Short mmCIF file of C-alpha atoms in Angstrom, two decimals:
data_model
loop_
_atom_site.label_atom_id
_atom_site.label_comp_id
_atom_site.label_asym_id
_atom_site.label_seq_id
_atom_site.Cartn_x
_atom_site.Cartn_y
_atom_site.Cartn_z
CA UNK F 1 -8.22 -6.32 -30.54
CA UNK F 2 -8.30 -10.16 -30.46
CA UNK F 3 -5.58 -10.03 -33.43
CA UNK F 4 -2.83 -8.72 -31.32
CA UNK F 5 -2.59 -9.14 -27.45
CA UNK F 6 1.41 -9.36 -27.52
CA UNK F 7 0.91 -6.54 -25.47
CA UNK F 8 -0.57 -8.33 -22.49
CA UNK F 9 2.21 -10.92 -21.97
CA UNK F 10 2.50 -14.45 -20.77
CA UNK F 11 0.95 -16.27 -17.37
CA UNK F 12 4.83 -17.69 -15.26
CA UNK F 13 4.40 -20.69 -14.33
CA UNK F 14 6.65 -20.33 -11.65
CA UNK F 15 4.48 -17.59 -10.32
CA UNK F 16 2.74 -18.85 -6.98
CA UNK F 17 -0.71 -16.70 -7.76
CA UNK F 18 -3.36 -17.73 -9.37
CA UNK F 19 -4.19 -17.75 -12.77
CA UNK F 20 -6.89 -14.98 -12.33
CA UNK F 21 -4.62 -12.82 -10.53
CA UNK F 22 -1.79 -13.06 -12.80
CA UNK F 23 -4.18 -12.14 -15.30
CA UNK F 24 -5.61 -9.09 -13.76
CA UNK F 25 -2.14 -7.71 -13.22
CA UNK F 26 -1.35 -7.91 -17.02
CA UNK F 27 -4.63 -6.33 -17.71
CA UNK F 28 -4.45 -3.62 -14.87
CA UNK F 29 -0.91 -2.46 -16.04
CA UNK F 30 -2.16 -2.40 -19.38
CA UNK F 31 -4.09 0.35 -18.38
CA UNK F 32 -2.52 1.87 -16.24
CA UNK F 33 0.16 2.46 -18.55
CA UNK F 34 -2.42 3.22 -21.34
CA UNK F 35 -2.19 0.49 -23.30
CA UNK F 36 -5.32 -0.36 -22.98
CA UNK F 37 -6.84 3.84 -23.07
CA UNK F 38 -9.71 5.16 -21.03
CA UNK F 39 -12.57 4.07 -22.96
CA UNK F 40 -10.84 1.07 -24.72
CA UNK F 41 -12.98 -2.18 -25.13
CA UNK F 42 -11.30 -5.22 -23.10
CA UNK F 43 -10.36 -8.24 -25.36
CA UNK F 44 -13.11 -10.88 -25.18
CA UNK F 45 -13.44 -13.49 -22.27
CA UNK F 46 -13.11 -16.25 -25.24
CA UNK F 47 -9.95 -14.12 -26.33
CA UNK F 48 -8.21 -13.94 -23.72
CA UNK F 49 -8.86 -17.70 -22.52
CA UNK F 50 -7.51 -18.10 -25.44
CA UNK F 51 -4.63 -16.25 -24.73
CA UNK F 52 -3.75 -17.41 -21.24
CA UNK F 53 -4.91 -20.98 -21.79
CA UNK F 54 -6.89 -20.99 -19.27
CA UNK F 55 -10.77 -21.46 -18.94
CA UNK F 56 -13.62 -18.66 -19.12
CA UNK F 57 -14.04 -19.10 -15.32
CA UNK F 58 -10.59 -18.02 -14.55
CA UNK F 59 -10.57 -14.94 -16.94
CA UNK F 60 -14.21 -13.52 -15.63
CA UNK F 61 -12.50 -13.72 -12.38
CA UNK F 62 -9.66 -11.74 -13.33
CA UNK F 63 -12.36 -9.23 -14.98
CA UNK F 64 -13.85 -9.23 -11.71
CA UNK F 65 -10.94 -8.20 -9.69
CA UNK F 66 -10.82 -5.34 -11.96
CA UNK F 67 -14.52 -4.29 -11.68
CA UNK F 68 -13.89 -4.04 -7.58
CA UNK F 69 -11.02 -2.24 -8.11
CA UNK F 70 -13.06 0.38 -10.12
CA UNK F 71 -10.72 0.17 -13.43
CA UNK F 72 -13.09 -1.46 -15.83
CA UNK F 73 -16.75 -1.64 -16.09
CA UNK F 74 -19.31 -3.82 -17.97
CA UNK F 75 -21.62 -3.13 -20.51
CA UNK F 76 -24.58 -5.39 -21.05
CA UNK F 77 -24.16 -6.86 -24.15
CA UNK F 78 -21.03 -5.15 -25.07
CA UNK F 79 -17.98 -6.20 -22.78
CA UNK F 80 -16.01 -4.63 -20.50
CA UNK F 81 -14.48 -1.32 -21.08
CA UNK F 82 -11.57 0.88 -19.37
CA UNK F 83 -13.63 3.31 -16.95
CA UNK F 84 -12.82 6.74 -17.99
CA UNK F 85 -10.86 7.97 -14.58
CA UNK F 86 -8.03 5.16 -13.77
CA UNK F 87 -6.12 7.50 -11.42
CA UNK F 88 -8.36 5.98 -8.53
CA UNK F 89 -7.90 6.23 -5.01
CA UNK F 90 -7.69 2.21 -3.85
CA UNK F 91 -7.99 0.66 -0.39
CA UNK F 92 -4.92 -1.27 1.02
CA UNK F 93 -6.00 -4.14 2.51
CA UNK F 94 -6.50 -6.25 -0.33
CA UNK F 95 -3.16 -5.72 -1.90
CA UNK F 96 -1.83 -6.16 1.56
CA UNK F 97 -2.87 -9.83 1.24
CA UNK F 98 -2.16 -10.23 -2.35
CA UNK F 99 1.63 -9.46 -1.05
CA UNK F 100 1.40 -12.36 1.17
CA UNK F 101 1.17 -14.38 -1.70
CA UNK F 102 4.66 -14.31 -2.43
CA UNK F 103 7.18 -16.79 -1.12
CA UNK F 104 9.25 -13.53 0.37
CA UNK F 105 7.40 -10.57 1.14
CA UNK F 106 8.76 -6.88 2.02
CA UNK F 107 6.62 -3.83 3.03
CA UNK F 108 7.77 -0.61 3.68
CA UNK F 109 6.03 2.20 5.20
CA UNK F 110 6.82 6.02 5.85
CA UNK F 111 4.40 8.36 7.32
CA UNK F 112 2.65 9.44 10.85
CA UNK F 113 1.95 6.29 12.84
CA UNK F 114 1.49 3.14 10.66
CA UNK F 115 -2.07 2.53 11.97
CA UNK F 116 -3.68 1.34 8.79
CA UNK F 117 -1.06 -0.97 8.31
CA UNK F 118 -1.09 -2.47 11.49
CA UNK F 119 -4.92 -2.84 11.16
CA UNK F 120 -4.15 -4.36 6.96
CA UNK F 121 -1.41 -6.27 8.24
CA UNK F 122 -3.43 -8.14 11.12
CA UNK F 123 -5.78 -9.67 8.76
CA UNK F 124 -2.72 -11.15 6.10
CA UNK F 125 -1.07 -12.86 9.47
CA UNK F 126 -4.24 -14.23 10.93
CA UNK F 127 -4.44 -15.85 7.30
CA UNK F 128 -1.21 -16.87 7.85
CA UNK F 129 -1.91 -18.66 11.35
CA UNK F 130 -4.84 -20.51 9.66
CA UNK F 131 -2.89 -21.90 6.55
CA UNK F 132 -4.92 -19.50 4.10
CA UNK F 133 -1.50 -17.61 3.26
CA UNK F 134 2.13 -19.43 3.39
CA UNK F 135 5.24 -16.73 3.04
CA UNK F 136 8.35 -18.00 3.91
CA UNK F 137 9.93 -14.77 4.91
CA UNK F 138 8.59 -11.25 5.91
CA UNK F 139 10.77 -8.50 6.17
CA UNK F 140 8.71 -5.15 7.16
CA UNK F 141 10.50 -1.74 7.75
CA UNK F 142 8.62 1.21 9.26
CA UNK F 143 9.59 4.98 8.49
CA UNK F 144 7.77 7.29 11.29
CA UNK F 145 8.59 11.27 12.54
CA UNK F 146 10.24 11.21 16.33
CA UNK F 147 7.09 12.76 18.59
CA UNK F 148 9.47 13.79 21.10
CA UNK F 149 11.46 16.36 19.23
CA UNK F 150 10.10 20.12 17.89
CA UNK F 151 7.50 19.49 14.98
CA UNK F 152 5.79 21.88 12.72
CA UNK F 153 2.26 18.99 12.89
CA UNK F 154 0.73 18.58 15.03
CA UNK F 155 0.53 21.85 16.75
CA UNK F 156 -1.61 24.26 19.39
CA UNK F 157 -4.20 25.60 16.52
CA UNK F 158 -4.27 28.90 18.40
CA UNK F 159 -0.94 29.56 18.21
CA UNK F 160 0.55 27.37 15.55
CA UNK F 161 3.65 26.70 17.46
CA UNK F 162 4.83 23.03 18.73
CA UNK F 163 3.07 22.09 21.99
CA UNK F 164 4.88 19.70 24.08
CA UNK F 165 1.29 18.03 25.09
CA UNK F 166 0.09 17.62 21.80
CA UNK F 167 3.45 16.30 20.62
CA UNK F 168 3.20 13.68 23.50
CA UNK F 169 -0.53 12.87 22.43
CA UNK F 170 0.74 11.92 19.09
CA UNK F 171 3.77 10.13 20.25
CA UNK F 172 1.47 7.63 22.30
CA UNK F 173 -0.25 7.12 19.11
CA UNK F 174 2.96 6.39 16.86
CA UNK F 175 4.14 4.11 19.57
CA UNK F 176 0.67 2.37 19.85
CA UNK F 177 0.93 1.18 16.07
CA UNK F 178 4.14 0.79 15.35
CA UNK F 179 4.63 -1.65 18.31
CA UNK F 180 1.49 -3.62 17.16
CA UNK F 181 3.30 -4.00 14.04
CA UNK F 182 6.23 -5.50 15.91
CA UNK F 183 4.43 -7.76 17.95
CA UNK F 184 2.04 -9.05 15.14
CA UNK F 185 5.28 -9.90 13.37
CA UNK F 186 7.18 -10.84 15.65
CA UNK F 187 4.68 -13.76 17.31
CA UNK F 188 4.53 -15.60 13.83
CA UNK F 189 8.24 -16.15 14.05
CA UNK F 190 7.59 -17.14 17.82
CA UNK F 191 5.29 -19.80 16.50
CA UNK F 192 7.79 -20.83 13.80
CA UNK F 193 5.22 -20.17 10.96
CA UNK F 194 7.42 -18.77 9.00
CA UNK F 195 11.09 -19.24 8.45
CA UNK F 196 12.30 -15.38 8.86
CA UNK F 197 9.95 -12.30 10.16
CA UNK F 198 12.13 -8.86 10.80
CA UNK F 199 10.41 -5.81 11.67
CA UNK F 200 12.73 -2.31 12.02
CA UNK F 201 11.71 0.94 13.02
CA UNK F 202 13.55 4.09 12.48
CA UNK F 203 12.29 7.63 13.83
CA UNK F 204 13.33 11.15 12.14
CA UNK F 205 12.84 14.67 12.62
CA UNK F 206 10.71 16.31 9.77
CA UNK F 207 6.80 16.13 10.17
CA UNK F 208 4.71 13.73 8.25
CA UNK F 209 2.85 15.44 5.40
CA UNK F 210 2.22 12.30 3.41
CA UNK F 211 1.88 7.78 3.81
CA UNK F 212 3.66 5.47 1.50
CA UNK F 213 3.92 1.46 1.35
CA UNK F 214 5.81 -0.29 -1.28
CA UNK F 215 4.92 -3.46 -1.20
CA UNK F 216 7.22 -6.36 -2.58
CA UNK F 217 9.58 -3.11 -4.47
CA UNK F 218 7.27 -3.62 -7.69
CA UNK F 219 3.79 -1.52 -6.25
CA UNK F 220 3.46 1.45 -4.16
CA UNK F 221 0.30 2.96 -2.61
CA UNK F 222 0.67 6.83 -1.79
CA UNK F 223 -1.70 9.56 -0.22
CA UNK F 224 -1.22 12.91 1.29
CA UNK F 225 -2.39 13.88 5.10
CA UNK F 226 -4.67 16.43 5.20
CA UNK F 227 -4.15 19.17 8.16
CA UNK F 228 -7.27 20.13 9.62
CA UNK F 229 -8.01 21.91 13.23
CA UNK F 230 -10.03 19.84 15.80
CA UNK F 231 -10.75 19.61 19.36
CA UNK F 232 -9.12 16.88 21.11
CA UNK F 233 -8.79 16.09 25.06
CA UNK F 234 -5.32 17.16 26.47
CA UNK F 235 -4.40 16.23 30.32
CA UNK F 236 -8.48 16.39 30.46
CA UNK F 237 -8.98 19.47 28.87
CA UNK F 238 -10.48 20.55 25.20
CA UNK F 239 -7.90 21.71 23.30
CA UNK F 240 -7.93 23.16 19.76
CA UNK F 241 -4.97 21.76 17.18
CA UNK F 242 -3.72 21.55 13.96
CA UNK F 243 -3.81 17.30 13.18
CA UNK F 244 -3.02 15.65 10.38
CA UNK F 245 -5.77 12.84 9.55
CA UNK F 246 -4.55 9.57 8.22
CA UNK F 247 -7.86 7.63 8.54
CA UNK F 248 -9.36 6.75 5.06
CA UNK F 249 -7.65 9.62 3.24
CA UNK F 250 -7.30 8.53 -0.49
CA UNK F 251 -4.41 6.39 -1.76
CA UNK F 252 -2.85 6.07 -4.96
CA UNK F 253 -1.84 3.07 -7.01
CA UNK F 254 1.14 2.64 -8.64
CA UNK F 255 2.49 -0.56 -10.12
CA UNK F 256 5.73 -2.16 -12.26
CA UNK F 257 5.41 -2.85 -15.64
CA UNK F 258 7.43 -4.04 -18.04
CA UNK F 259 8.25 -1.19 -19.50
CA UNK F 260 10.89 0.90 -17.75
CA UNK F 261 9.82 3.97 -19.10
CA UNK F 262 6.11 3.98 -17.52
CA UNK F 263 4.31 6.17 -15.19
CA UNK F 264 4.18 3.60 -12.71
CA UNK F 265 7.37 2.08 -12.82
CA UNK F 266 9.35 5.37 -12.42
CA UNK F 267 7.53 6.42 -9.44
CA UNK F 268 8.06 3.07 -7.98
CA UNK F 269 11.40 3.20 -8.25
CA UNK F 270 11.73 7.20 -7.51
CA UNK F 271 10.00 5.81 -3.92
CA UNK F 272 12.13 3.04 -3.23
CA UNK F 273 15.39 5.60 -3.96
CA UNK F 274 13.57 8.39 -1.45
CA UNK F 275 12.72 5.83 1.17
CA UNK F 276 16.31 4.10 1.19
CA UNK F 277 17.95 7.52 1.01
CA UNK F 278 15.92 8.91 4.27
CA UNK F 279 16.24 5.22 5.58
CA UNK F 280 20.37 5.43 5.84
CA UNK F 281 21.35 8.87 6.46
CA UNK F 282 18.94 11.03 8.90
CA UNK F 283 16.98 8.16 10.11
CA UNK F 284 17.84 6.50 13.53
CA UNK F 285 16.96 3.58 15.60
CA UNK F 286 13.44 3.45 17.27
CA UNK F 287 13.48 1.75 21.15
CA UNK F 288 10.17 0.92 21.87
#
């Protein structure tokens, strides 16, 4: 492999991330866009220094990056080699921060009630406060289902009809997170930290059956809500419902690459075109 990496592209110098990181995102859309195949040996540390100009150091860290992220693994001896399942499920908080790394940074989120990305989002902008991260701007726009309106989820599990009371369980919820998100935001501007934070909210009126984030318009992180039937405490009393759980379900990975044609770069920008398109026609303004 060490005869051809045209493939794998240049480092930018303009590019405010590290060396290693630059260099794990050539290598990880490599493979996600099967360039580099389930099963594939990696190019050689020494080749891809080589490569990238850069020193052995740099390049094991990019490898490592890969290994957490469960893409590649190492064989003693041997290299490192495309695992055979890259379709992985991936946690969010690390690419949360990686976003922050940009000079400009957008995040957009549509699903139940945004509480994972409050919870991501607190650790990037106490990073921030300390110095470890420096964005310029942050934009952030948040896509959740209106609570007080008829909904199909949640719902009385005995009768599987919309319940006021659950509805207004769920809303205290949505409200809880989404205005964390605002005042997280909102107090970095307040300490002029950053030179533009906006935070918007929009509600609409079709239940949440799935979470997206696109983070930056070039990666987007997707995963579906499973409905399952639980107890829960109502006004005090036990009550059996249909809930959809957001907590740790799985989320998918998706990435642009250069090429226009890929996997990952077509469902990047099918998401951006869905959220926009719910974003300016039945979506309307949240007052917290």
């Amino acid at each position: 492999m060490s005869e051809n990496l045209d493939f794998l592209g240049e480092l930018d110098p303009d590019d405010p991330k590290q060396a290693s990181q630059q260099i794990a995102n050539k290598l990880r859309a490599a493979i996600l866009t099967r360039r580099l195949a389930p099963g594939d040996k990696l190019p050689s540390q020494p080749d891809l220094a080589a490569r990238y100009g850069v020193a052995r150091e740099t390049v094991k860290r990019a490898l490592d990056l890969l290994r957490a992220e469960r893409l590649i693994v190492s064989r003693q001896g041997s290299g490192a080699f495309v695992r055979a399942q890259t379709q992985r499920a991936v946690e969010l908080r690390p690419h949360i921060e990686a976003a922050f790394e940009r000079p400009h940074v957008t995040i957009d989120f549509a699903g139940f009630s945004g509480e994972t990305l409050r919870d991501a989002l607190a650790e990037a902008l106490d990073k921030v406060r300390v110095g470890r991260l420096a964005p310029e701007t942050i934009a952030v726009r948040v896509l959740i289902s209106d609570m007080t309106v008829p909904m199909a989820l949640p719902a009385r599990a005995e009768t599987q009809a919309d319940d006021p009371a659950v509805r207004e369980r769920a809303e205290r919820i949505t409200r809880r997170a989404a205005e964390g998100i605002i005042d997280q935001v909102a107090e970095l501007g307040d300490l002029g930290l950053l030179r533009s934070t906006t935070v918007e909210v929009r509600m609409h009126r079709a239940s949440p059956l799935f979470k997206l984030y696109i983070l930056n318009g070039e990666e987007v992180f997707y995963g579906f809500y499973p409905v399952v039937e639980r107890t829960v405490s109502i006004k005090g009393e036990p009550l059996a419902i249909y809930d959809l759980m957001g907590k740790d379900v799985p989320l998918f990975h998706y990435a642009v690459t250069d090429d226009d044609t890929s996997h990952g770069t077509q469902f990047v920008e099918a998401s951006r075109q869905w959220f926009d398109s719910v974003w300016s026609t039945i979506a309307y303004r949240y007052d917290g």
